[in-house]
PDB file of N, CA and C in Angstrom:
ATOM      1  N   MET A 156     -20.068  59.646 -16.414  1.00 56.00           N
ATOM      2  CA  MET A 156     -18.893  59.158 -16.593  1.00 56.00           C
ATOM      3  C   MET A 156     -18.297  58.023 -17.322  1.00 56.00           C
ATOM      4  N   ASN A 157     -17.322  57.695 -18.335  1.00 63.00           N
ATOM      5  CA  ASN A 157     -17.016  56.694 -18.843  1.00 63.00           C
ATOM      6  C   ASN A 157     -15.812  55.875 -18.535  1.00 63.00           C
ATOM      7  N   ASP A 158     -15.395  54.887 -18.617  1.00 66.00           N
ATOM      8  CA  ASP A 158     -15.172  54.019 -17.607  1.00 66.00           C
ATOM      9  C   ASP A 158     -13.098  54.330 -17.561  1.00 66.00           C
ATOM     10  N   SER A 159     -12.965  55.361 -18.432  1.00 73.00           N
ATOM     11  CA  SER A 159     -11.684  55.761 -18.609  1.00 73.00           C
ATOM     12  C   SER A 159     -11.895  57.430 -17.351  1.00 73.00           C
ATOM     13  N   ALA A 160     -12.651  57.809 -16.642  1.00 80.00           N
ATOM     14  CA  ALA A 160     -12.960  58.871 -15.736  1.00 80.00           C
ATOM     15  C   ALA A 160     -11.571  58.647 -15.038  1.00 80.00           C
ATOM     16  N   PHE A 161     -11.340  57.390 -13.936  1.00 80.00           N
ATOM     17  CA  PHE A 161     -10.271  57.426 -13.345  1.00 80.00           C
ATOM     18  C   PHE A 161      -9.012  57.851 -13.426  1.00 80.00           C
ATOM     19  N   GLY A 162      -8.873  57.151 -15.138  1.00 78.00           N
ATOM     20  CA  GLY A 162      -7.342  58.025 -15.329  1.00 78.00           C
ATOM     21  C   GLY A 162      -7.032  59.732 -15.501  1.00 78.00           C
ATOM     22  N   GLU A 163      -8.465  59.558 -16.636  1.00 83.00           N
ATOM     23  CA  GLU A 163      -8.269  60.855 -17.200  1.00 83.00           C
ATOM     24  C   GLU A 163      -8.098  61.869 -15.518  1.00 83.00           C
ATOM     25  N   LEU A 164      -9.039  61.538 -14.314  1.00 88.00           N
ATOM     26  CA  LEU A 164      -8.907  62.527 -13.444  1.00 88.00           C
ATOM     27  C   LEU A 164      -7.234  62.284 -12.663  1.00 88.00           C
ATOM     28  N   LEU A 165      -6.387  61.225 -12.284  1.00 85.00           N
ATOM     29  CA  LEU A 165      -5.655  61.471 -11.875  1.00 85.00           C
ATOM     30  C   LEU A 165      -4.538  61.962 -12.766  1.00 85.00           C
ATOM     31  N   ALA A 166      -4.957  61.998 -14.186  1.00 85.00           N
ATOM     32  CA  ALA A 166      -3.778  62.216 -15.320  1.00 85.00           C
ATOM     33  C   ALA A 166      -4.147  64.131 -14.869  1.00 85.00           C
ATOM     34  N   ASP A 167      -5.211  64.755 -14.770  1.00 91.00           N
ATOM     35  CA  ASP A 167      -5.506  65.948 -14.413  1.00 91.00           C
ATOM     36  C   ASP A 167      -4.768  66.399 -12.620  1.00 91.00           C
ATOM     37  N   GLY A 168      -4.306  65.371 -12.282  1.00 94.00           N
ATOM     38  CA  GLY A 168      -3.921  66.087 -10.569  1.00 94.00           C
ATOM     39  C   GLY A 168      -4.749  65.649  -9.607  1.00 94.00           C
ATOM     40  N   ALA A 169      -5.775  64.900 -10.527  1.00 94.00           N
ATOM     41  CA  ALA A 169      -6.791  64.971  -8.785  1.00 94.00           C
ATOM     42  C   ALA A 169      -6.163  63.407  -7.760  1.00 94.00           C
ATOM     43  N   ARG A 170      -6.818  64.026  -6.919  1.00 93.00           N
ATOM     44  CA  ARG A 170      -6.162  62.398  -5.543  1.00 93.00           C
ATOM     45  C   ARG A 170      -7.352  61.930  -5.207  1.00 93.00           C
ATOM     46  N   GLU A 171      -7.334  60.326  -5.338  1.00 90.00           N
ATOM     47  CA  GLU A 171      -8.846  59.955  -5.199  1.00 90.00           C
ATOM     48  C   GLU A 171      -8.466  59.631  -3.883  1.00 90.00           C
ATOM     49  N   GLY A 172     -10.255  60.040  -2.731  1.00 91.00           N
ATOM     50  CA  GLY A 172      -9.882  60.118  -1.489  1.00 91.00           C
ATOM     51  C   GLY A 172      -9.923  61.926  -1.253  1.00 91.00           C
ATOM     52  N   ARG A 173      -9.786  62.614  -1.910  1.00 95.00           N
ATOM     53  CA  ARG A 173      -9.402  64.062  -1.493  1.00 95.00           C
ATOM     54  C   ARG A 173     -10.250  64.707  -2.635  1.00 95.00           C
ATOM     55  N   ASP A 174     -10.144  64.361  -3.586  1.00 95.00           N
ATOM     56  CA  ASP A 174     -10.409  65.574  -4.547  1.00 95.00           C
ATOM     57  C   ASP A 174     -11.386  64.280  -5.374  1.00 95.00           C
ATOM     58  N   PHE A 175     -11.921  63.008  -5.425  1.00 90.00           N
ATOM     59  CA  PHE A 175     -12.871  62.673  -6.044  1.00 90.00           C
ATOM     60  C   PHE A 175     -13.053  60.732  -5.320  1.00 90.00           C
ATOM     61  N   ASP A 176     -13.851  60.267  -5.959  1.00 86.00           N
ATOM     62  CA  ASP A 176     -13.667  58.963  -4.896  1.00 86.00           C
ATOM     63  C   ASP A 176     -15.445  58.059  -5.786  1.00 86.00           C
ATOM     64  N   GLY A 177     -15.422  57.251  -4.783  1.00 80.00           N
ATOM     65  CA  GLY A 177     -16.603  56.457  -5.841  1.00 80.00           C
ATOM     66  C   GLY A 177     -16.884  55.181  -4.468  1.00 80.00           C
ATOM     67  N   GLY A 178     -17.781  54.895  -5.122  1.00 78.00           N
ATOM     68  CA  GLY A 178     -18.887  54.339  -4.286  1.00 78.00           C
ATOM     69  C   GLY A 178     -19.771  53.186  -4.929  1.00 78.00           C
ATOM     70  N   PRO A 179     -19.978  51.867  -4.408  1.00 79.00           N
ATOM     71  CA  PRO A 179     -21.249  50.834  -5.193  1.00 79.00           C
ATOM     72  C   PRO A 179     -22.709  52.083  -5.027  1.00 79.00           C
ATOM     73  N   PHE A 180     -22.975  51.279  -6.313  1.00 82.00           N
ATOM     74  CA  PHE A 180     -24.033  51.600  -6.674  1.00 82.00           C
ATOM     75  C   PHE A 180     -25.366  51.101  -5.440  1.00 82.00           C
ATOM     76  N   PRO A 181     -26.512  51.739  -5.461  1.00 89.00           N
ATOM     77  CA  PRO A 181     -27.095  51.163  -4.143  1.00 89.00           C
ATOM     78  C   PRO A 181     -27.672  49.973  -4.668  1.00 89.00           C
ATOM     79  N   GLY A 182     -27.762  48.572  -3.954  1.00 90.00           N
ATOM     80  CA  GLY A 182     -28.095  47.578  -4.255  1.00 90.00           C
ATOM     81  C   GLY A 182     -27.105  46.448  -4.863  1.00 90.00           C
ATOM     82  N   THR A 183     -26.045  46.864  -4.597  1.00 86.00           N
ATOM     83  CA  THR A 183     -25.021  46.308  -6.305  1.00 86.00           C
ATOM     84  C   THR A 183     -23.581  45.909  -4.935  1.00 86.00           C
ATOM     85  N   GLY A 184     -23.709  46.303  -3.475  1.00 80.00           N
ATOM     86  CA  GLY A 184     -23.208  45.837  -2.407  1.00 80.00           C
ATOM     87  C   GLY A 184     -22.401  44.450  -2.604  1.00 80.00           C
ATOM     88  N   GLY A 185     -21.090  43.912  -3.125  1.00 84.00           N
ATOM     89  CA  GLY A 185     -20.837  42.355  -2.950  1.00 84.00           C
ATOM     90  C   GLY A 185     -20.702  42.004  -4.377  1.00 84.00           C
ATOM     91  N   SER A 186     -20.870  43.286  -5.299  1.00 83.00           N
ATOM     92  CA  SER A 186     -21.251  42.892  -6.918  1.00 83.00           C
ATOM     93  C   SER A 186     -19.871  42.613  -7.450  1.00 83.00           C
ATOM     94  N   PHE A 187     -19.523  42.312  -8.333  1.00 78.00           N
ATOM     95  CA  PHE A 187     -18.312  42.928  -9.419  1.00 78.00           C
ATOM     96  C   PHE A 187     -18.659  43.199 -10.674  1.00 78.00           C
ATOM     97  N   LEU A 188     -17.873  44.199 -11.547  1.00 73.00           N
ATOM     98  CA  LEU A 188     -18.381  44.295 -12.408  1.00 73.00           C
ATOM     99  C   LEU A 188     -17.095  44.373 -13.311  1.00 73.00           C
ATOM    100  N   ALA A 189     -17.365  43.610 -14.267  1.00 73.00           N
ATOM    101  CA  ALA A 189     -15.928  44.139 -15.150  1.00 73.00           C
ATOM    102  C   ALA A 189     -16.384  44.710 -16.567  1.00 73.00           C
ATOM    103  N   VAL A 190     -15.659  45.970 -16.748  1.00 71.00           N
ATOM    104  CA  VAL A 190     -15.688  46.037 -18.586  1.00 71.00           C
ATOM    105  C   VAL A 190     -14.428  45.902 -18.985  1.00 71.00           C
ATOM    106  N   VAL A 191     -15.034  45.253 -20.605  1.00 74.00           N
ATOM    107  CA  VAL A 191     -14.041  44.982 -21.290  1.00 74.00           C
ATOM    108  C   VAL A 191     -13.700  45.625 -22.664  1.00 74.00           C
ATOM    109  N   ASP A 192     -12.686  46.539 -22.724  1.00 73.00           N
ATOM    110  CA  ASP A 192     -12.726  47.003 -24.490  1.00 73.00           C
ATOM    111  C   ASP A 192     -12.420  45.549 -25.319  1.00 73.00           C
ATOM    112  N   VAL A 193     -13.299  45.636 -26.583  1.00 79.00           N
ATOM    113  CA  VAL A 193     -13.459  45.025 -27.544  1.00 79.00           C
ATOM    114  C   VAL A 193     -13.220  45.804 -29.057  1.00 79.00           C
ATOM    115  N   PHE A 194     -12.117  45.307 -29.703  1.00 79.00           N
ATOM    116  CA  PHE A 194     -11.887  45.931 -30.747  1.00 79.00           C
ATOM    117  C   PHE A 194     -12.290  44.734 -31.878  1.00 79.00           C
ATOM    118  N   VAL A 195     -12.896  45.342 -32.541  1.00 81.00           N
ATOM    119  CA  VAL A 195     -13.521  44.433 -33.796  1.00 81.00           C
ATOM    120  C   VAL A 195     -12.914  45.348 -35.331  1.00 81.00           C
ATOM    121  N   ALA A 196     -12.891  44.137 -36.191  1.00 81.00           N
ATOM    122  CA  ALA A 196     -12.337  44.873 -37.713  1.00 81.00           C
ATOM    123  C   ALA A 196     -12.936  44.036 -38.644  1.00 81.00           C
ATOM    124  N   ALA A 197     -13.681  44.435 -39.351  1.00 81.00           N
ATOM    125  CA  ALA A 197     -14.043  43.848 -40.377  1.00 81.00           C
ATOM    126  C   ALA A 197     -12.859  43.679 -41.476  1.00 81.00           C
ATOM    127  N   THR A 198     -12.981  42.238 -42.029  1.00 77.00           N
ATOM    128  CA  THR A 198     -12.182  41.621 -43.146  1.00 77.00           C
ATOM    129  C   THR A 198     -12.475  42.866 -44.427  1.00 77.00           C
ATOM    130  N   LYS A 199     -13.128  43.020 -44.500  1.00 84.00           N
ATOM    131  CA  LYS A 199     -13.712  43.206 -46.149  1.00 84.00           C
ATOM    132  C   LYS A 199     -13.975  44.820 -46.063  1.00 84.00           C
ATOM    133  N   ALA A 200     -13.848  45.438 -45.080  1.00 83.00           N
ATOM    134  CA  ALA A 200     -13.782  47.405 -44.673  1.00 83.00           C
ATOM    135  C   ALA A 200     -12.964  47.757 -45.930  1.00 83.00           C
ATOM    136  N   LYS A 201     -12.921  49.056 -46.641  1.00 86.00           N
ATOM    137  CA  LYS A 201     -12.051  49.528 -46.948  1.00 86.00           C
ATOM    138  C   LYS A 201     -10.152  49.775 -46.517  1.00 86.00           C
ATOM    139  N   ASN A 202     -10.193  49.788 -45.263  1.00 84.00           N
ATOM    140  CA  ASN A 202      -9.564  50.129 -44.294  1.00 84.00           C
ATOM    141  C   ASN A 202      -9.135  48.220 -43.384  1.00 84.00           C
ATOM    142  N   ALA A 203      -9.099  47.536 -43.885  1.00 85.00           N
ATOM    143  CA  ALA A 203      -9.142  46.514 -43.193  1.00 85.00           C
ATOM    144  C   ALA A 203      -7.799  46.037 -42.599  1.00 85.00           C
ATOM    145  N   LYS A 204      -6.598  46.663 -43.661  1.00 87.00           N
ATOM    146  CA  LYS A 204      -5.555  46.235 -43.498  1.00 87.00           C
ATOM    147  C   LYS A 204      -5.235  47.250 -42.523  1.00 87.00           C
ATOM    148  N   ASN A 205      -5.546  48.526 -42.156  1.00 87.00           N
ATOM    149  CA  ASN A 205      -4.822  49.266 -41.177  1.00 87.00           C
ATOM    150  C   ASN A 205      -5.950  48.825 -39.482  1.00 87.00           C
ATOM    151  N   ALA A 206      -7.061  48.441 -39.916  1.00 84.00           N
ATOM    152  CA  ALA A 206      -7.670  47.608 -38.639  1.00 84.00           C
ATOM    153  C   ALA A 206      -6.884  46.471 -38.193  1.00 84.00           C
ATOM    154  N   LEU A 207      -6.290  45.540 -39.000  1.00 85.00           N
ATOM    155  CA  LEU A 207      -5.583  44.164 -38.898  1.00 85.00           C
ATOM    156  C   LEU A 207      -4.410  44.661 -38.001  1.00 85.00           C
ATOM    157  N   ALA A 208      -4.102  45.553 -38.612  1.00 86.00           N
ATOM    158  CA  ALA A 208      -2.256  46.160 -38.126  1.00 86.00           C
ATOM    159  C   ALA A 208      -2.937  46.147 -36.666  1.00 86.00           C
ATOM    160  N   PHE A 209      -4.083  47.195 -36.527  1.00 84.00           N
ATOM    161  CA  PHE A 209      -3.758  48.056 -35.366  1.00 84.00           C
ATOM    162  C   PHE A 209      -4.137  46.394 -34.071  1.00 84.00           C
ATOM    163  N   LEU A 210      -5.039  45.951 -34.106  1.00 84.00           N
ATOM    164  CA  LEU A 210      -5.374  45.014 -33.741  1.00 84.00           C
ATOM    165  C   LEU A 210      -3.792  44.014 -33.539  1.00 84.00           C
ATOM    166  N   SER A 211      -2.850  43.878 -33.949  1.00 84.00           N
ATOM    167  CA  SER A 211      -1.821  42.835 -34.398  1.00 84.00           C
ATOM    168  C   SER A 211      -0.894  43.469 -33.188  1.00 84.00           C
ATOM    169  N   GLY A 212      -1.146  44.736 -32.660  1.00 83.00           N
ATOM    170  CA  GLY A 212      -0.607  45.681 -31.753  1.00 83.00           C
ATOM    171  C   GLY A 212      -0.701  45.881 -30.639  1.00 83.00           C
ATOM    172  N   ILE A 213      -2.209  45.984 -30.325  1.00 80.00           N
ATOM    173  CA  ILE A 213      -3.173  45.951 -29.106  1.00 80.00           C
ATOM    174  C   ILE A 213      -2.717  44.717 -28.211  1.00 80.00           C
ATOM    175  N   ASP A 214      -2.522  43.596 -28.312  1.00 77.00           N
ATOM    176  CA  ASP A 214      -2.374  42.546 -27.600  1.00 77.00           C
ATOM    177  C   ASP A 214      -1.336  41.973 -27.122  1.00 77.00           C
ATOM    178  N   ASP A 215       0.014  42.883 -27.131  1.00 83.00           N
ATOM    179  CA  ASP A 215       0.610  42.784 -26.800  1.00 83.00           C
ATOM    180  C   ASP A 215       0.959  43.226 -25.523  1.00 83.00           C
ATOM    181  N   PRO A 216       1.435  42.591 -24.326  1.00 82.00           N
ATOM    182  CA  PRO A 216       1.578  42.815 -23.299  1.00 82.00           C
ATOM    183  C   PRO A 216       2.016  44.108 -23.028  1.00 82.00           C
ATOM    184  N   ALA A 217       2.810  44.810 -23.397  1.00 85.00           N
ATOM    185  CA  ALA A 217       3.688  46.413 -23.169  1.00 85.00           C
ATOM    186  C   ALA A 217       2.777  47.088 -23.735  1.00 85.00           C
ATOM    187  N   THR A 218       1.849  46.971 -24.597  1.00 84.00           N
ATOM    188  CA  THR A 218       0.743  48.239 -25.114  1.00 84.00           C
ATOM    189  C   THR A 218       0.106  47.891 -24.105  1.00 84.00           C
ATOM    190  N   GLN A 219      -1.226  47.163 -23.699  1.00 81.00           N
ATOM    191  CA  GLN A 219      -1.817  46.983 -22.715  1.00 81.00           C
ATOM    192  C   GLN A 219      -1.783  47.543 -21.658  1.00 81.00           C
ATOM    193  N   LEU A 220      -0.818  47.304 -20.877  1.00 83.00           N
ATOM    194  CA  LEU A 220      -0.339  48.245 -19.578  1.00 83.00           C
ATOM    195  C   LEU A 220      -0.189  49.143 -20.311  1.00 83.00           C
ATOM    196  N   ALA A 221       0.380  49.949 -21.022  1.00 85.00           N
ATOM    197  CA  ALA A 221      -0.158  51.712 -21.328  1.00 85.00           C
ATOM    198  C   ALA A 221      -0.802  51.811 -21.360  1.00 85.00           C
ATOM    199  N   PHE A 222      -1.612  51.284 -21.993  1.00 80.00           N
ATOM    200  CA  PHE A 222      -3.000  51.304 -22.598  1.00 80.00           C
ATOM    201  C   PHE A 222      -3.832  51.936 -21.227  1.00 80.00           C
ATOM    202  N   THR A 223      -3.642  50.620 -20.355  1.00 80.00           N
ATOM    203  CA  THR A 223      -4.224  50.620 -18.643  1.00 80.00           C
ATOM    204  C   THR A 223      -4.084  51.191 -18.051  1.00 80.00           C
ATOM    205  N   ARG A 224      -2.878  51.736 -18.527  1.00 80.00           N
ATOM    206  CA  ARG A 224      -2.141  52.931 -16.662  1.00 80.00           C
ATOM    207  C   ARG A 224      -3.093  53.893 -16.621  1.00 80.00           C
ATOM    208  N   ALA A 225      -2.576  53.989 -18.494  1.00 79.00           N
ATOM    209  CA  ALA A 225      -3.134  55.951 -19.307  1.00 79.00           C
ATOM    210  C   ALA A 225      -4.666  55.578 -18.514  1.00 79.00           C
ATOM    211  N   LYS A 226      -5.696  55.054 -19.024  1.00 76.00           N
ATOM    212  CA  LYS A 226      -6.939  54.698 -18.457  1.00 76.00           C
ATOM    213  C   LYS A 226      -7.317  54.744 -16.996  1.00 76.00           C
ATOM    214  N   GLY A 227      -6.691  54.399 -16.380  1.00 74.00           N
ATOM    215  CA  GLY A 227      -6.555  53.495 -14.907  1.00 74.00           C
ATOM    216  C   GLY A 227      -7.367  52.656 -14.789  1.00 74.00           C
ATOM    217  N   SER A 228      -7.228  51.329 -15.450  1.00 75.00           N
ATOM    218  CA  SER A 228      -7.914  50.332 -15.623  1.00 75.00           C
ATOM    219  C   SER A 228      -6.929  48.834 -15.093  1.00 75.00           C
ATOM    220  N   ILE A 229      -7.101  47.864 -15.475  1.00 71.00           N
ATOM    221  CA  ILE A 229      -6.233  46.513 -14.849  1.00 71.00           C
ATOM    222  C   ILE A 229      -6.216  45.751 -16.344  1.00 71.00           C
ATOM    223  N   PRO A 230      -5.302  45.287 -16.812  1.00 70.00           N
ATOM    224  CA  PRO A 230      -5.596  44.785 -18.225  1.00 70.00           C
ATOM    225  C   PRO A 230      -5.870  43.492 -18.309  1.00 70.00           C
ATOM    226  N   VAL A 231      -6.005  42.992 -19.426  1.00 67.00           N
ATOM    227  CA  VAL A 231      -6.194  41.847 -19.671  1.00 67.00           C
ATOM    228  C   VAL A 231      -4.595  40.396 -19.450  1.00 67.00           C
ATOM    229  N   VAL A 232      -4.175  41.105 -20.387  1.00 60.00           N
ATOM    230  CA  VAL A 232      -2.750  40.747 -20.544  1.00 60.00           C
ATOM    231  C   VAL A 232      -1.809  41.162 -19.771  1.00 60.00           C
ATOM    232  N   HIS A 233      -0.648  40.623 -18.975  1.00 51.00           N
ATOM    233  CA  HIS A 233      -0.009  40.946 -17.674  1.00 51.00           C
ATOM    234  C   HIS A 233       0.725  39.826 -17.556  1.00 51.00           C
ATOM    235  N   ASN A 234       1.767  40.921 -18.015  1.00 51.00           N
ATOM    236  CA  ASN A 234       3.315  39.849 -17.631  1.00 51.00           C
ATOM    237  C   ASN A 234       4.103  39.947 -16.200  1.00 51.00           C
ATOM    238  N   CYS A 235       4.139  39.551 -15.641  1.00 48.00           N
ATOM    239  CA  CYS A 235       5.236  40.410 -14.437  1.00 48.00           C
ATOM    240  C   CYS A 235       6.010  39.671 -14.193  1.00 48.00           C
TER     241      CYS A 235
END
């Protein structure tokens, strides 16, 4: 599964601990893994304007919160 599986399972009505669960990969107890989404835009691409427009909005804290809630992850930018 990809790193959005948690959010997808919750969106489909599954409950953690009842319908699915997780655990550390053998030998990784006590380790921490960070999965980071990276968005890159080639400034000389045909659609560079659209790519840069996307990037100008994705770093907005409200956008990141909505994105990570849907994905089931923790936002990098967080205003509380």
